[in-house]
XYZ file of N, CA, C and O in Angstrom:
508
model
N 26.917 10.120 -24.593
C 26.283 10.870 -24.228
C 24.722 10.696 -25.166
O 23.774 10.512 -24.970
N 25.035 10.260 -26.612
C 24.031 9.901 -27.005
C 23.503 8.475 -26.766
O 22.125 8.352 -26.979
N 24.199 7.344 -26.416
C 23.406 6.376 -26.055
C 22.794 6.725 -24.464
O 21.790 6.042 -24.611
N 23.279 7.910 -23.733
C 22.017 7.802 -22.439
C 21.123 8.549 -22.777
O 19.950 8.290 -22.357
N 21.116 9.173 -23.985
C 19.715 10.070 -24.501
C 18.923 8.940 -24.855
O 17.688 9.050 -24.750
N 19.911 8.096 -25.895
C 18.543 6.693 -25.974
C 17.994 6.380 -25.321
O 16.781 5.861 -25.462
N 18.874 5.621 -24.018
C 18.319 4.729 -23.102
C 17.375 5.905 -22.136
O 16.350 5.069 -22.128
N 17.220 6.764 -21.922
C 16.162 7.610 -21.465
C 14.995 7.917 -22.079
O 13.795 7.563 -21.318
N 15.330 8.107 -23.590
C 13.825 7.789 -24.772
C 13.304 6.744 -24.512
O 12.073 6.468 -24.270
N 14.328 5.581 -24.536
C 13.640 4.362 -24.547
C 13.186 3.788 -23.485
O 11.682 3.423 -23.468
N 13.539 4.276 -22.072
C 12.811 3.952 -20.948
C 11.154 4.966 -20.919
O 10.214 4.493 -20.209
N 11.597 6.198 -21.418
C 10.373 6.807 -21.346
C 9.243 6.495 -21.954
O 7.903 6.250 -21.484
N 9.413 5.729 -23.141
C 8.402 4.864 -24.122
C 8.083 3.808 -23.769
O 6.640 3.805 -23.270
N 8.484 3.033 -22.765
C 8.490 2.081 -22.362
C 7.620 2.102 -21.167
O 6.282 1.644 -20.922
N 7.978 3.097 -20.031
C 7.086 3.791 -18.933
C 5.890 4.103 -19.295
O 4.566 3.797 -18.772
N 5.762 4.950 -20.648
C 4.367 5.350 -21.190
C 3.470 3.937 -21.533
O 2.099 4.525 -21.396
N 4.107 3.402 -22.228
C 3.412 2.039 -22.718
C 2.871 1.342 -21.350
O 1.701 0.906 -21.825
N 3.970 1.117 -20.861
C 3.658 0.155 -19.826
C 2.572 0.655 -18.858
O 1.265 0.518 -18.482
N 2.305 1.878 -18.738
C 1.398 2.708 -17.656
C -0.117 2.810 -18.582
O -1.104 3.210 -18.046
N -0.064 2.883 -20.134
C -1.451 2.656 -20.764
C -2.217 1.920 -20.765
O -3.255 1.705 -20.395
N -1.295 0.443 -20.170
C -2.302 -0.871 -20.072
C -2.526 -0.992 -19.076
O -2.031 -0.530 -18.061
N -4.096 -1.317 -18.926
C -4.574 -1.837 -17.357
C -3.621 -2.958 -16.656
O -2.987 -4.042 -17.131
N -3.928 -2.887 -15.384
C -3.236 -3.555 -14.545
C -3.531 -5.264 -15.007
O -4.727 -5.449 -14.798
N -2.674 -6.300 -14.740
C -3.229 -7.456 -14.250
C -3.790 -7.856 -15.402
O -4.630 -9.002 -15.496
N -3.413 -7.508 -16.669
C -3.891 -8.124 -17.999
C -2.742 -8.637 -18.939
O -1.912 -8.495 -18.698
N -3.251 -9.188 -20.045
C -2.013 -9.857 -21.002
C -1.128 -8.812 -21.317
O 0.323 -8.478 -21.600
N -2.000 -8.198 -21.760
C -0.915 -6.774 -22.166
C 0.247 -6.124 -21.346
O 1.434 -5.564 -21.698
N -0.384 -5.884 -20.270
C 1.007 -5.113 -18.972
C 1.921 -6.231 -18.693
O 2.893 -5.884 -18.512
N 1.589 -7.334 -18.768
C 2.264 -9.001 -18.514
C 3.583 -8.591 -19.557
O 4.484 -9.175 -19.113
N 2.992 -8.390 -20.748
C 3.998 -8.842 -22.237
C 4.601 -6.994 -21.868
O 6.237 -7.466 -22.365
N 4.131 -6.332 -21.120
C 4.863 -5.204 -21.073
C 6.016 -5.107 -20.322
O 7.081 -4.440 -20.202
N 5.958 -6.068 -19.276
C 6.901 -6.158 -18.190
C 7.690 -7.315 -18.899
O 9.036 -7.041 -18.276
N 7.355 -8.025 -19.816
C 8.532 -9.396 -19.980
C 9.552 -8.814 -20.897
O 10.569 -9.373 -21.125
N 9.006 -7.708 -21.684
C 9.897 -7.149 -22.556
C 11.196 -6.883 -22.046
O 12.289 -6.905 -22.434
N 10.853 -5.383 -21.372
C 12.259 -4.984 -20.542
C 13.005 -5.762 -19.809
O 14.187 -6.044 -19.581
N 12.069 -6.961 -19.365
C 12.822 -8.115 -18.182
C 13.889 -8.510 -18.968
O 14.871 -8.719 -18.448
N 13.433 -9.298 -20.117
C 14.163 -9.980 -20.746
C 15.362 -9.567 -21.510
O 16.332 -9.723 -21.678
N 14.750 -8.129 -21.797
C 16.254 -7.128 -22.715
C 17.418 -7.325 -21.460
O 18.602 -7.081 -21.665
N 16.883 -6.916 -20.289
C 17.792 -6.586 -19.037
C 18.680 -8.173 -18.875
O 19.728 -7.813 -18.101
N 17.848 -8.516 -19.031
C 18.539 -10.142 -18.445
C 19.649 -10.505 -19.446
O 20.640 -11.456 -19.274
N 19.081 -10.704 -20.584
C 20.173 -10.737 -21.336
C 21.162 -9.555 -21.829
O 22.371 -10.245 -22.051
N 21.149 -8.609 -21.586
C 22.220 -7.392 -21.178
C 23.117 -7.861 -19.979
O 24.137 -8.054 -19.824
N 22.544 -8.346 -19.113
C 23.429 -8.816 -17.861
C 24.001 -10.282 -17.876
O 25.243 -10.202 -17.656
N 23.239 -11.042 -18.711
C 24.586 -12.348 -19.404
C 25.168 -12.232 -20.241
O 26.405 -12.939 -20.226
N 25.376 -11.505 -20.908
C 26.387 -10.696 -21.749
C 27.591 -10.115 -21.388
O 28.617 -10.088 -21.856
N 27.297 -9.495 -20.230
C 28.313 -8.792 -19.580
C 29.165 -9.527 -18.861
O 28.904 -10.543 -18.069
N 30.503 -9.273 -19.376
C 31.399 -9.706 -18.424
C 31.781 -9.471 -17.263
O 32.176 -8.191 -17.385
N 31.834 -9.967 -16.007
C 32.514 -9.731 -14.827
C 33.661 -9.244 -15.019
O 34.715 -9.537 -15.760
N 34.042 -8.413 -13.776
C 35.401 -8.071 -13.920
C 36.409 -9.085 -13.303
O 36.017 -10.272 -12.775
N 38.031 -8.612 -13.327
C 38.974 -9.743 -12.587
C 38.102 -9.766 -11.159
O 37.250 -8.892 -10.452
N 38.190 -11.348 -10.906
C 37.459 -11.666 -9.238
C 38.342 -10.945 -8.161
O 39.697 -10.526 -8.393
N 37.652 -10.761 -7.165
C 37.766 -9.608 -6.021
C 37.464 -10.585 -4.724
O 36.708 -11.156 -5.082
N 38.819 -10.832 -3.687
C 38.291 -11.603 -2.417
C 37.551 -10.273 -1.825
O 37.512 -9.407 -1.293
N 36.419 -11.106 -1.396
C 35.357 -10.392 -0.773
C 35.894 -10.084 0.444
O 35.991 -11.229 1.144
N 35.742 -9.030 1.396
C 35.483 -8.715 2.525
C 34.599 -9.395 3.265
O 33.362 -9.814 2.933
N 34.720 -9.646 4.931
C 34.085 -10.355 5.479
C 32.633 -10.177 5.555
O 31.681 -10.462 5.822
N 32.657 -8.486 5.586
C 31.040 -8.342 5.720
C 30.669 -8.516 4.213
O 29.311 -8.632 4.380
N 31.311 -8.466 3.217
C 30.649 -8.717 1.672
C 30.490 -10.005 1.839
O 29.223 -10.242 1.197
N 30.901 -11.011 2.834
C 30.569 -12.610 2.733
C 28.719 -12.431 3.295
O 28.273 -13.184 3.077
N 28.665 -12.021 4.378
C 27.560 -11.966 4.989
C 26.425 -11.356 4.558
O 25.292 -12.116 4.256
N 26.564 -10.453 3.429
C 25.771 -9.683 2.084
C 25.403 -10.875 1.195
O 24.626 -11.241 0.948
N 26.474 -11.668 0.825
C 26.022 -12.834 -0.303
C 25.369 -13.924 0.601
O 24.661 -14.769 -0.408
N 25.064 -13.664 1.856
C 24.369 -15.078 2.312
C 23.093 -14.364 2.560
O 21.911 -14.653 2.229
N 22.888 -13.288 3.175
C 21.521 -12.140 3.510
C 20.859 -12.093 1.925
O 19.645 -12.343 2.146
N 21.319 -11.437 1.259
C 20.650 -10.739 -0.197
C 19.992 -11.507 -0.839
O 19.029 -11.969 -1.296
N 20.946 -12.937 -0.963
C 20.141 -14.155 -1.890
C 18.826 -14.401 -1.084
O 17.588 -15.138 -1.495
N 19.227 -14.682 0.204
C 17.828 -15.445 1.166
C 16.967 -14.671 1.034
O 15.745 -14.917 1.011
N 16.883 -12.748 1.169
C 16.010 -12.069 1.283
C 14.887 -12.332 -0.278
O 13.858 -12.145 -0.135
N 16.220 -12.178 -1.231
C 15.389 -12.356 -2.674
C 14.724 -13.632 -2.643
O 13.279 -13.836 -3.474
N 14.710 -14.749 -2.349
C 14.323 -15.786 -2.346
C 13.057 -15.986 -1.614
O 11.637 -16.825 -1.957
N 12.808 -15.455 -0.306
C 12.008 -15.429 0.436
C 10.704 -14.647 -0.269
O 9.711 -14.905 -0.147
N 11.246 -13.372 -0.776
C 10.501 -12.324 -1.474
C 9.423 -13.086 -2.820
O 8.334 -13.093 -3.012
N 10.757 -13.832 -3.485
C 10.120 -14.418 -4.544
C 8.978 -15.803 -4.453
O 7.945 -15.732 -4.878
N 9.121 -16.367 -3.129
C 8.529 -17.497 -2.533
C 6.984 -16.884 -2.180
O 6.135 -17.608 -2.546
N 7.141 -15.927 -1.538
C 5.973 -14.992 -1.075
C 5.088 -14.626 -2.350
O 4.126 -15.005 -2.782
N 5.960 -13.892 -3.512
C 5.133 -13.679 -4.955
C 4.381 -14.937 -5.324
O 3.600 -14.530 -6.111
N 5.121 -15.904 -5.436
C 4.851 -17.036 -5.963
C 3.652 -17.760 -5.761
O 2.803 -18.199 -6.000
N 3.724 -17.785 -4.142
C 2.643 -18.549 -3.229
C 1.578 -17.577 -3.219
O 0.249 -18.071 -3.682
N 1.680 -16.418 -3.392
C 0.249 -15.528 -3.292
C -0.491 -15.597 -4.731
O -1.485 -15.455 -4.953
N 0.350 -15.560 -6.007
C 0.187 -15.270 -6.934
C -0.808 -16.805 -7.615
O -1.912 -17.044 -8.178
N -0.162 -17.913 -7.149
C -0.983 -19.133 -7.533
C -2.150 -19.388 -6.711
O -3.069 -20.292 -7.016
N -2.159 -18.727 -5.233
C -3.158 -18.941 -4.699
C -4.590 -18.267 -4.939
O -5.393 -18.692 -4.568
N -4.162 -17.158 -5.935
C -5.141 -16.187 -6.632
C -6.128 -17.211 -7.421
O -6.007 -17.972 -8.061
N -7.973 -16.777 -7.169
C -8.610 -17.841 -7.473
C -8.706 -17.346 -9.338
O -9.051 -18.217 -10.149
N -8.125 -16.379 -9.577
C -8.362 -15.745 -11.142
C -7.235 -15.003 -11.457
O -6.834 -14.126 -10.863
N -6.077 -15.692 -11.858
C -5.093 -15.200 -12.084
C -4.575 -13.593 -12.855
O -4.049 -12.748 -12.802
N -5.943 -13.301 -13.801
C -6.116 -12.172 -14.224
C -6.518 -11.288 -13.588
O -6.453 -9.788 -13.755
N -7.035 -11.541 -12.336
C -7.562 -10.233 -11.437
C -6.805 -10.226 -10.043
O -6.446 -11.539 -9.469
N -6.465 -9.040 -9.598
C -6.100 -9.170 -8.163
C -7.015 -9.660 -7.091
O -8.029 -9.445 -7.083
N -6.113 -10.503 -6.042
C -6.741 -10.939 -4.967
C -6.503 -10.307 -3.383
O -5.315 -10.471 -3.342
N -7.192 -9.226 -2.758
C -6.906 -8.969 -1.504
C -6.475 -10.013 -0.927
O -5.812 -9.739 0.555
N -7.044 -11.415 -1.010
C -6.784 -12.244 0.704
C -5.341 -12.625 0.274
O -4.501 -12.981 0.927
N -5.209 -13.169 -1.197
C -3.696 -13.287 -1.529
C -2.599 -12.277 -2.524
O -2.629 -12.566 -3.511
N -2.691 -11.098 -1.475
C -2.068 -9.935 -2.057
C -0.371 -10.106 -2.759
O 0.506 -10.898 -1.965
N -0.159 -9.952 -4.028
C 1.047 -10.225 -4.372
C 1.565 -8.382 -4.364
O 0.858 -7.633 -3.706
N 2.722 -8.227 -4.822
C 3.824 -7.016 -4.498
C 2.816 -6.125 -5.353
O 2.115 -4.777 -4.909
N 2.107 -6.196 -6.881
C 1.686 -5.701 -7.683
C 0.205 -5.350 -6.852
O 0.025 -4.271 -7.017
N -0.283 -6.129 -6.131
C -1.888 -5.859 -5.438
C -1.576 -4.820 -4.221
O -2.078 -3.732 -4.235
N -0.287 -5.322 -3.960
C -0.307 -4.086 -2.645
C -0.117 -2.557 -3.048
O -0.441 -1.327 -2.506
N 0.756 -2.449 -3.966
C 1.208 -1.322 -4.836
C 0.013 -0.277 -5.756
O 0.318 0.457 -6.304
N -1.219 -1.522 -6.100
C -1.971 -0.974 -7.105
C -2.676 0.116 -6.376
O -2.767 1.468 -7.394
N -3.278 0.712 -5.058
C -3.829 1.864 -5.017
C -2.684 3.324 -5.070
O -3.411 4.172 -5.803
N -1.593 3.227 -4.895
C -0.441 4.213 -5.238
C -0.099 4.184 -6.539
O -0.265 5.542 -7.383
N -0.233 3.291 -7.382
C 0.062 3.168 -9.212
C -0.983 3.300 -9.788
O -1.047 2.836 -10.788
N -2.263 3.507 -9.585
C -3.438 3.511 -10.249
C -3.643 4.773 -10.870
O -4.405 4.833 -12.304
N -2.711 5.874 -10.741
C -3.138 7.040 -11.402
C -2.018 7.394 -12.269
O -0.607 7.132 -12.028
N -2.046 7.836 -13.555
C -1.395 8.074 -14.696
C 0.102 8.829 -14.456
O 0.872 7.715 -14.443
N 0.467 9.574 -13.639
C 1.835 10.159 -13.693
C 2.114 9.156 -12.711
O 3.525 8.796 -12.783
N 1.840 8.625 -11.484
C 2.707 7.833 -10.425
C 2.970 6.254 -10.924
O 3.764 5.985 -10.664
N 1.715 6.054 -12.365
C 1.746 4.679 -12.830
C 3.026 5.076 -13.828
O 4.005 4.309 -13.660
N 3.592 6.225 -14.367
C 4.344 5.859 -15.111
C 5.893 6.677 -14.210
O 6.935 5.786 -14.255
N 5.788 7.085 -13.065
C 6.808 7.146 -12.189
C 7.412 5.819 -12.120
O 8.346 5.075 -11.970
N 6.279 4.691 -11.412
C 6.593 3.891 -11.098
C 7.310 2.812 -12.152
O 8.189 2.229 -11.380
N 6.596 3.011 -13.550
C 7.815 2.163 -14.522
C 9.119 2.632 -14.559
O 9.697 1.981 -14.884
N 9.268 3.841 -14.479
C 10.604 4.283 -14.960
C 11.671 4.189 -13.497
O 12.595 4.092 -13.514
N 10.820 4.010 -12.335
C 11.878 3.616 -11.144
C 12.037 2.135 -11.314
O 13.025 1.722 -11.135
N 10.902 1.393 -11.966
C 11.241 -0.422 -12.189
C 12.636 -0.570 -13.175
O 13.429 -1.177 -12.820
N 12.418 0.423 -14.182
C 13.592 0.298 -15.181
C 14.856 0.899 -14.855
O 15.428 0.150 -15.114
N 14.775 1.794 -13.945
C 15.827 2.205 -13.217
C 16.552 1.339 -12.488
O 17.914 1.020 -12.557
N 15.965 0.478 -11.572
C 16.279 -0.250 -10.560
C 16.745 -1.604 -11.309
O 18.271 -2.016 -11.125
N 16.042 -1.903 -12.534
C 16.835 -3.058 -13.181
C 18.055 -2.613 -14.031
O 18.868 -3.599 -13.900
N 18.252 -1.740 -14.472
C 19.184 -0.648 -15.055
C 20.536 -0.991 -14.548
O 21.388 -1.301 -14.206
N 20.001 -0.269 -13.120
C 20.886 -0.152 -11.843
C 21.536 -1.389 -11.485
O 22.926 -1.665 -11.540
N 20.746 -2.282 -11.381
C 21.148 -3.670 -11.099
C 22.408 -4.762 -12.062
O 23.094 -4.868 -12.080
N 21.830 -4.111 -13.509
C 22.929 -4.965 -14.540
C 24.285 -4.197 -14.796
O 25.148 -4.691 -15.015
N 24.182 -2.911 -14.113
C 25.584 -1.820 -14.582
C 26.067 -1.622 -13.565
O 27.311 -1.353 -13.768
N 26.287 -2.300 -12.243
C 26.790 -2.175 -10.849
C 27.873 -2.981 -10.852
O 28.217 -3.920 -11.448
């Protein structure tokens, strides 16, 4: 119970701080890297349960999901590298952040977006 309250409070602080910084700047980039690094460390430290033989349907997902993730990351990397100025969004080569900017530019929605991003990361490592 105490751990859950602490995690929610920490996520609220991170979401509030992250939403306070302007997008596409070094402070916001650092605010993305800090929770990302924490989640990666937690994921690497977590011991997997005993191996389970995947069902045929799971095998298809093992091929599909990594392919989709690689395609998405390749698009992000290509769009980011093609931007003339990496500190400003470029509508000609939009990244996912650029596409979400109109929705996430307002305070409450920015905090909600940060909270959803943190929750998704937590869900990925605790599943």
